Coordinates of C-alpha atoms in Angstrom, one line a residue:
P1 CA 10.3 -14.4 -52.7
P2 CA 10.7 -15.2 -49.1
S3 CA 8.8 -18.0 -47.4
A4 CA 7.1 -17.8 -44.5
D5 CA 9.6 -18.9 -42.3
D6 CA 12.2 -16.7 -43.5
L7 CA 9.8 -13.7 -42.7
A8 CA 9.6 -15.5 -39.3
D9 CA 12.8 -15.4 -38.7
E10 CA 13.6 -11.9 -39.9
M11 CA 10.5 -10.6 -37.5
E12 CA 12.6 -12.4 -34.6
D13 CA 15.5 -9.6 -34.7
V14 CA 12.9 -6.3 -34.3
D15 CA 12.2 -5.4 -31.1
F16 CA 9.1 -4.1 -31.2
D17 CA 8.7 -3.0 -27.4
D18 CA 11.3 0.0 -28.2
E19 CA 9.0 0.8 -31.7
G20 CA 6.2 1.2 -29.8
A21 CA 7.8 3.3 -27.0
E22 CA 8.4 6.2 -29.3
E23 CA 4.3 6.7 -30.4
P24 CA 2.0 6.3 -27.3
D25 CA -1.1 5.6 -29.5
A26 CA 1.4 2.9 -31.3
E27 CA -0.6 -0.9 -30.4
A28 CA 0.7 -3.3 -28.4
W29 CA 2.2 -6.7 -30.2
E30 CA 0.6 -9.5 -28.5
T31 CA 3.5 -11.9 -27.9
E32 CA 3.2 -15.4 -25.9
D33 CA 4.6 -13.5 -22.8
D34 CA 1.1 -11.5 -22.7
E35 CA -0.3 -14.7 -21.9
G36 CA -2.5 -14.0 -18.6
V37 CA -2.4 -10.3 -19.3
E38 CA -5.2 -8.4 -19.8
E39 CA -6.3 -6.8 -23.3
G40 CA -4.5 -3.4 -23.4
M41 CA -2.7 -4.0 -20.4
E42 CA 0.8 -3.1 -22.1
A43 CA -0.6 -1.3 -24.9
Q44 CA 0.0 1.9 -23.4
D45 CA 2.4 3.4 -20.8
D46 CA 1.5 7.0 -18.8
S47 CA 4.3 7.0 -16.7
E48 CA 7.2 9.7 -16.6
V49 CA 9.9 7.5 -15.1
T50 CA 10.2 3.5 -15.1
F51 CA 12.9 2.2 -12.4
S52 CA 13.3 -1.3 -13.4
L53 CA 16.5 -2.7 -11.0
H54 CA 14.4 -5.2 -9.2
S55 CA 14.4 -8.6 -10.8
A56 CA 11.1 -9.9 -9.3
S57 CA 7.7 -8.1 -8.1
V58 CA 8.1 -5.4 -6.1
F59 CA 6.0 -5.4 -3.0
C60 CA 6.0 -1.8 -1.3
V61 CA 7.0 1.7 -1.7
S62 CA 7.5 4.6 0.5
L63 CA 8.6 8.5 -0.6
D64 CA 10.4 10.6 1.7
P65 CA 7.8 12.5 3.9
K66 CA 10.2 15.6 3.7
T67 CA 10.8 16.1 0.3
N68 CA 9.2 13.8 -1.3
T69 CA 12.5 13.1 -3.9
L70 CA 13.1 10.0 -2.9
A71 CA 11.5 6.8 -3.0
V72 CA 12.3 3.2 -1.3
T73 CA 11.3 0.2 -3.3
G74 CA 11.2 -3.6 -2.0
G75 CA 11.1 -6.9 -3.9
E76 CA 10.9 -10.5 -4.3
D77 CA 14.0 -10.5 -4.8
D78 CA 14.9 -9.9 -1.8
K79 CA 16.1 -6.6 -2.5
A80 CA 15.6 -2.8 -1.4
F81 CA 16.8 0.3 -3.4
V82 CA 16.8 4.0 -2.5
W83 CA 16.5 6.5 -6.0
R84 CA 15.6 9.5 -7.2
V85 CA 11.9 10.1 -8.7
S86 CA 12.8 12.7 -10.5
D87 CA 14.8 10.1 -13.0
G88 CA 15.0 6.7 -11.1
E89 CA 18.8 7.2 -10.3
L90 CA 19.8 4.6 -7.9
L91 CA 21.2 6.5 -4.6
F92 CA 21.8 3.2 -3.1
E93 CA 20.8 -0.7 -2.5
C94 CA 19.6 -1.1 1.2
S95 CA 21.6 -4.5 1.1
G96 CA 21.5 -8.0 3.0
H97 CA 18.1 -9.4 3.5
K98 CA 17.6 -12.8 2.8
D99 CA 13.9 -12.9 2.0
S100 CA 11.5 -10.8 0.5
V101 CA 11.0 -7.0 1.6
T102 CA 7.7 -6.9 2.3
C103 CA 7.8 -3.6 4.1
A104 CA 9.7 -0.2 3.4
G105 CA 9.5 3.5 4.8
F106 CA 11.3 6.6 5.8
S107 CA 11.5 8.2 9.0
H108 CA 9.4 11.4 9.7
D109 CA 12.0 13.6 8.9
S110 CA 13.6 11.3 6.1
V111 CA 16.3 10.9 8.2
F112 CA 16.1 7.3 8.0
V113 CA 15.1 4.5 6.4
A114 CA 14.0 0.9 7.3
T115 CA 13.4 -2.0 5.3
G116 CA 12.0 -5.6 6.9
D117 CA 11.6 -8.6 5.0
M118 CA 9.9 -11.3 5.5
S119 CA 11.4 -13.6 7.6
G120 CA 11.9 -10.8 10.4
L121 CA 15.0 -9.1 9.3
I122 CA 14.8 -5.0 9.8
K123 CA 17.6 -3.1 8.9
V124 CA 17.8 0.5 9.3
W125 CA 19.8 3.0 7.0
R126 CA 20.9 6.9 7.2
V127 CA 20.1 8.4 4.3
D128 CA 22.5 10.9 4.0
T129 CA 25.7 8.3 4.7
K130 CA 23.9 5.6 3.0
E131 CA 25.0 3.5 5.8
E132 CA 23.3 0.8 7.9
V133 CA 22.6 1.9 11.8
W134 CA 20.9 -0.7 13.2
S135 CA 19.4 -4.0 12.4
F136 CA 17.2 -6.5 14.3
E137 CA 15.8 -9.7 13.6
V138 CA 12.1 -10.5 15.3
G139 CA 9.3 -13.6 13.8
D140 CA 8.0 -13.5 10.7
L141 CA 7.1 -9.8 9.6
E142 CA 3.6 -8.6 9.0
W143 CA 3.9 -5.0 9.0
M144 CA 6.2 -2.1 10.1
E145 CA 6.0 1.9 10.6
W146 CA 7.6 5.0 11.6
H147 CA 6.6 7.2 14.6
P148 CA 4.7 10.1 13.4
Q149 CA 6.9 12.7 15.0
A150 CA 10.1 10.9 16.5
H151 CA 12.8 8.2 15.3
V152 CA 10.9 5.1 16.4
L153 CA 9.8 2.3 14.8
L154 CA 7.1 -0.1 15.2
A155 CA 6.4 -3.6 13.4
G156 CA 3.9 -6.6 14.0
T157 CA 4.6 -10.3 13.9
A158 CA 3.2 -13.4 13.1
D159 CA 3.6 -14.3 17.0
G160 CA 1.0 -12.0 17.9
N161 CA 3.8 -9.3 19.5
S162 CA 4.1 -5.5 18.4
W163 CA 7.7 -4.2 18.6
M164 CA 9.0 -1.1 19.5
W165 CA 12.2 0.5 19.0
K166 CA 14.0 3.7 19.3
I167 CA 16.2 3.9 16.2
P168 CA 19.2 3.5 16.3
S169 CA 19.8 3.1 20.1
G170 CA 17.7 0.1 19.7
D171 CA 15.9 0.0 23.3
C172 CA 13.1 -1.8 22.6
K173 CA 9.4 -2.7 24.0
T174 CA 7.4 -5.2 23.2
F175 CA 3.0 -5.7 23.2
Q176 CA 2.2 -9.1 23.8
G177 CA -1.5 -9.8 21.6
P178 CA -3.8 -13.1 21.2
A179 CA -1.4 -15.8 19.9
C180 CA -2.1 -15.3 16.4
P181 CA -0.2 -12.7 13.8
A182 CA -0.9 -8.9 14.4
T183 CA -1.9 -8.6 11.0
C184 CA -2.0 -4.7 10.5
G185 CA -1.2 -1.8 12.7
R186 CA -1.6 2.0 12.7
I187 CA 0.0 4.8 15.0
L188 CA -2.7 7.2 15.9
P189 CA -1.4 11.2 15.0
D190 CA -0.9 12.0 19.2
G191 CA 2.0 9.9 18.9
K192 CA 1.2 8.3 22.4
R193 CA -1.0 5.2 21.1
A194 CA -1.0 2.6 18.5
V195 CA -3.9 0.5 17.0
V196 CA -3.3 -3.2 15.8
G197 CA -5.7 -5.3 14.2
Y198 CA -5.5 -9.4 14.6
E199 CA -5.6 -12.5 12.8
D200 CA -8.6 -13.9 15.3
G201 CA -10.5 -10.8 14.4
T202 CA -9.6 -8.4 17.7
M203 CA -8.2 -4.9 17.8
R204 CA -6.3 -3.6 20.3
I205 CA -5.7 -0.1 20.8
W206 CA -1.9 0.1 22.8
D207 CA -0.5 3.1 25.1
L208 CA 2.9 2.8 23.6
K209 CA 4.7 4.7 26.4
Q210 CA 2.8 2.4 29.5
G211 CA 3.1 -1.1 27.0
T212 CA -0.6 -1.5 28.2
S213 CA -3.8 -2.1 26.5
L214 CA -6.1 0.8 26.3
H215 CA -9.1 -1.1 25.2
V216 CA -10.0 -4.1 23.3
L217 CA -12.3 -5.1 20.3
K218 CA -12.9 -9.0 20.3
G219 CA -16.3 -11.1 20.1
Q220 CA -19.3 -9.4 18.9
D221 CA -17.2 -6.3 19.1
G222 CA -14.7 -7.5 17.0
H223 CA -14.7 -9.0 13.1
Q224 CA -15.3 -12.4 13.1
D225 CA -12.4 -13.2 10.3
P226 CA -8.3 -11.6 10.2
L227 CA -8.2 -7.8 10.2
T228 CA -6.5 -6.5 7.2
C229 CA -5.8 -3.1 7.6
V230 CA -6.6 -0.1 10.1
A231 CA -6.9 4.2 9.8
S232 CA -7.5 6.6 11.4
N233 CA -8.7 10.1 10.9
Q234 CA -6.5 13.2 11.1
D235 CA -7.0 14.0 14.8
G236 CA -7.4 10.2 15.8
S237 CA -10.7 10.6 17.7
L238 CA -11.9 7.8 14.6
I239 CA -10.4 4.3 13.9
M240 CA -11.7 2.1 11.1
T241 CA -11.0 -1.4 10.5
G242 CA -11.2 -3.8 7.8
S243 CA -11.6 -7.4 7.5
V244 CA -11.7 -10.7 5.6
D245 CA -15.0 -11.0 7.0
C246 CA -16.0 -7.9 4.5
H247 CA -17.3 -5.4 7.3
A248 CA -15.3 -2.1 8.2
K249 CA -15.9 -0.8 11.7
L250 CA -16.0 2.7 12.8
V251 CA -14.2 3.0 16.3
S252 CA -14.1 6.3 18.5
S253 CA -10.6 5.5 19.8
A254 CA -11.6 7.1 22.6
T255 CA -13.9 4.5 24.3
G256 CA -13.1 1.7 21.8
K257 CA -16.6 1.6 21.0
V258 CA -18.1 0.7 17.8
V259 CA -19.8 3.3 16.4
C260 CA -21.1 2.0 13.4
V261 CA -20.5 -1.0 11.0
F262 CA -20.6 -0.4 7.3
K263 CA -21.2 -3.8 5.0
T264 CA -22.2 -3.3 1.8
E265 CA -25.3 -5.6 1.0
S266 CA -24.5 -6.5 -2.5
M267 CA -21.0 -8.1 -1.5
A268 CA -20.2 -11.7 -1.8
P269 CA -19.2 -12.4 1.6
K270 CA -16.1 -15.0 1.8
A271 CA -17.1 -18.7 0.7
P272 CA -17.2 -20.9 3.6
A273 CA -14.5 -23.6 3.5
G274 CA -14.8 -26.2 1.5
E275 CA -17.2 -24.7 -0.6
S276 CA -15.8 -24.6 -4.2
E277 CA -13.3 -22.5 -5.4
E278 CA -15.6 -20.9 -7.7
A279 CA -17.6 -19.1 -5.1
E280 CA -16.8 -15.2 -4.8
S281 CA -14.3 -14.5 -2.4
N282 CA -14.1 -10.6 -1.3
S283 CA -12.7 -8.8 1.5
V284 CA -11.8 -5.5 2.6
E285 CA -8.4 -4.8 1.7
S286 CA -7.7 -0.7 1.5
L287 CA -9.6 2.4 3.9
G288 CA -9.0 5.5 4.7
F289 CA -10.6 9.2 5.9
C290 CA -10.7 12.1 3.6
N291 CA -8.8 15.2 5.7
V292 CA -11.4 17.8 3.9
M293 CA -14.8 16.3 4.4
P294 CA -16.4 13.7 6.8
L295 CA -15.9 10.9 4.6
A296 CA -14.9 7.3 4.3
A297 CA -13.3 5.0 1.9
V298 CA -13.2 1.8 1.6
G299 CA -11.6 -0.5 -1.3
Y300 CA -12.9 -4.4 -2.0
L301 CA -11.3 -7.4 -3.3
D302 CA -14.4 -7.6 -5.8
G303 CA -13.7 -4.3 -7.4
T304 CA -16.1 -2.1 -5.3
L305 CA -14.4 1.3 -4.1
A306 CA -17.3 2.6 -1.4
I307 CA -17.4 6.3 -0.3
Y308 CA -19.5 6.4 3.4
D309 CA -20.7 9.6 3.9
L310 CA -19.3 9.9 8.7
S311 CA -22.1 11.9 9.4
T312 CA -25.3 10.3 8.7
Q313 CA -23.4 6.5 8.3
S314 CA -24.8 5.9 5.3
L315 CA -22.9 4.2 1.5
R316 CA -22.4 7.7 -0.6
H317 CA -21.2 5.7 -3.7
K318 CA -19.9 2.9 -5.2
C319 CA -17.7 3.2 -7.7
Q320 CA -17.4 0.1 -9.6
H321 CA -13.3 -1.7 -10.7
E322 CA -13.1 -4.6 -12.8
S323 CA -10.8 -6.2 -11.0
G324 CA -9.6 -5.9 -7.2
I325 CA -9.0 -3.2 -5.4
V326 CA -5.6 -3.7 -3.6
Q327 CA -5.0 -0.2 -2.3
L328 CA -6.0 3.2 -1.7
L329 CA -5.0 6.4 -0.5
W330 CA -6.6 10.1 -0.2
E331 CA -5.5 13.5 -1.6
E332 CA -3.5 15.5 1.6
S333 CA -6.4 18.3 0.9
S334 CA -9.1 17.1 -1.1
A335 CA -12.0 14.9 -1.3
V336 CA -10.2 12.9 -4.0
V337 CA -9.4 9.2 -3.9
Y338 CA -7.0 6.6 -5.8
T339 CA -6.9 3.0 -6.2
C340 CA -4.8 0.7 -7.3
S341 CA -5.9 -2.4 -8.4
L342 CA -4.9 -6.0 -10.0
D343 CA -5.6 -4.9 -13.6
G344 CA -2.5 -2.7 -13.2
A345 CA -3.6 0.8 -13.4
V346 CA -4.2 3.7 -11.0
R347 CA -7.5 5.5 -11.0
L348 CA -8.2 9.1 -9.2
W349 CA -11.9 9.5 -8.4
D350 CA -14.2 12.5 -7.4
A351 CA -15.7 11.1 -4.0
R352 CA -18.3 14.3 -3.6
S353 CA -19.8 13.2 -7.4
G354 CA -18.5 9.1 -7.1
K355 CA -17.3 9.8 -10.6
M356 CA -13.7 8.8 -12.3
I357 CA -11.3 12.0 -12.6
S358 CA -8.6 9.9 -14.9
E359 CA -7.2 6.6 -15.2
Y360 CA -3.3 6.0 -15.6
R361 CA -1.7 2.8 -17.1
G362 CA 1.6 1.4 -17.7
H363 CA 2.1 -1.9 -15.7
S364 CA 1.8 -5.1 -17.5
A365 CA 0.8 -6.8 -14.1
E366 CA -1.0 -5.9 -10.9
I367 CA 0.1 -2.8 -8.8
L368 CA 0.9 -4.2 -5.4
D369 CA 1.9 -0.6 -3.7
F370 CA 1.7 2.8 -4.0
A371 CA 2.3 6.0 -2.8
V372 CA 1.1 10.2 -3.7
N373 CA 3.5 12.9 -3.0
K374 CA 2.2 15.9 -0.7
D375 CA 0.5 18.3 -3.5
A376 CA -0.7 15.0 -5.3
S377 CA 1.4 15.9 -8.6
I378 CA 2.9 12.5 -8.2
V379 CA 2.0 8.8 -8.1
V380 CA 4.4 6.2 -7.7
T381 CA 3.9 3.0 -7.9
T382 CA 4.9 -0.9 -7.8
S383 CA 3.7 -3.9 -9.6
G384 CA 4.4 -7.7 -10.1
D385 CA 5.9 -6.6 -13.4
H386 CA 9.2 -6.1 -11.5
Q387 CA 8.7 -2.3 -11.9
A388 CA 8.3 1.0 -10.3
K389 CA 7.2 3.7 -12.0
V390 CA 6.3 7.4 -11.4
F391 CA 2.9 8.8 -12.7
C392 CA 2.5 12.4 -13.0
V393 CA -1.5 13.4 -12.0
Q394 CA -1.4 17.3 -12.5
R395 CA -5.3 17.7 -13.4
P396 CA -6.3 20.8 -15.1
D397 CA -8.7 21.6 -12.3
R398 CA -6.5 22.9 -9.7

């Protein structure tokens, strides 16, 4: 009879992954490579399409706004790809980056796609011809965003500046912030102003045409720690800022005044410097406004999704995740909020009831970014497992 060693040798030739792929319920085999991966993370794959041309963590994804048929992803492998969502077919590679691609996005009309790497090299490609039409090098890149109505690109850098370019002419304007990184930014829906958050806890609203600062939030009005995210409601009248200090502030964009501060009592604030590493750290990681009800969502590193009622300025629901929330997005035309988290799952929550609607798995590592298409039928995710995935999220209640 064969010895245990012989059996082990035979087992080595079997490719378990492929066998399991046929039956969605097949138990994933535990191999040594799975160390550090939570139980069950590999067991189920609810995705329709997997894009696997990246050879390292995939940091960012955007969908083309016009047709929602193309995705652009950027990764730690210094590469960015434009590919078809329906079948994962590569359209073209955005080549020439020499550092991790951390920002990528399509212009409002899907004519151009921009990719930016950590070292500050930004490139713009024309989608139909697949040709590079513009590139520019800034300081270390923190964030990048297209204008909602024009071929204009805005980016924030580690030296505190925000840059604005007309594409493809390259006409340029800079907005000088404090001497610390411009950590997050967003162009307001009117297209005339932008809100930028900084590492020193301050926030500025800029007039893009004049290049002047309309409002500055600092000191007690600002945050005590770096800003991590900013968002605005649909008409741009309200801005929300999130910070490492665990507070989310609601600000009137017209007056620059703080309307209210959301802080959740039970959440552990950031551990003071010098204390043991074990102390719980927490921060606001992502936030956004609902378009159809006066609600806002805030996602925290400790796994709490808080739904706030803007009319009463009170906490409406707390939805607990097992692990940290990386990002959240609202559906365009309903009170449904999507979260992706460090446990590799995408979850849909009904913000009215605070109940989870559904959960989608398929990644074997944390999800780092995701995008939802306009009619909320698909979600595209990127992960530390070197893959991007497309999930169909059609729901029976529509």
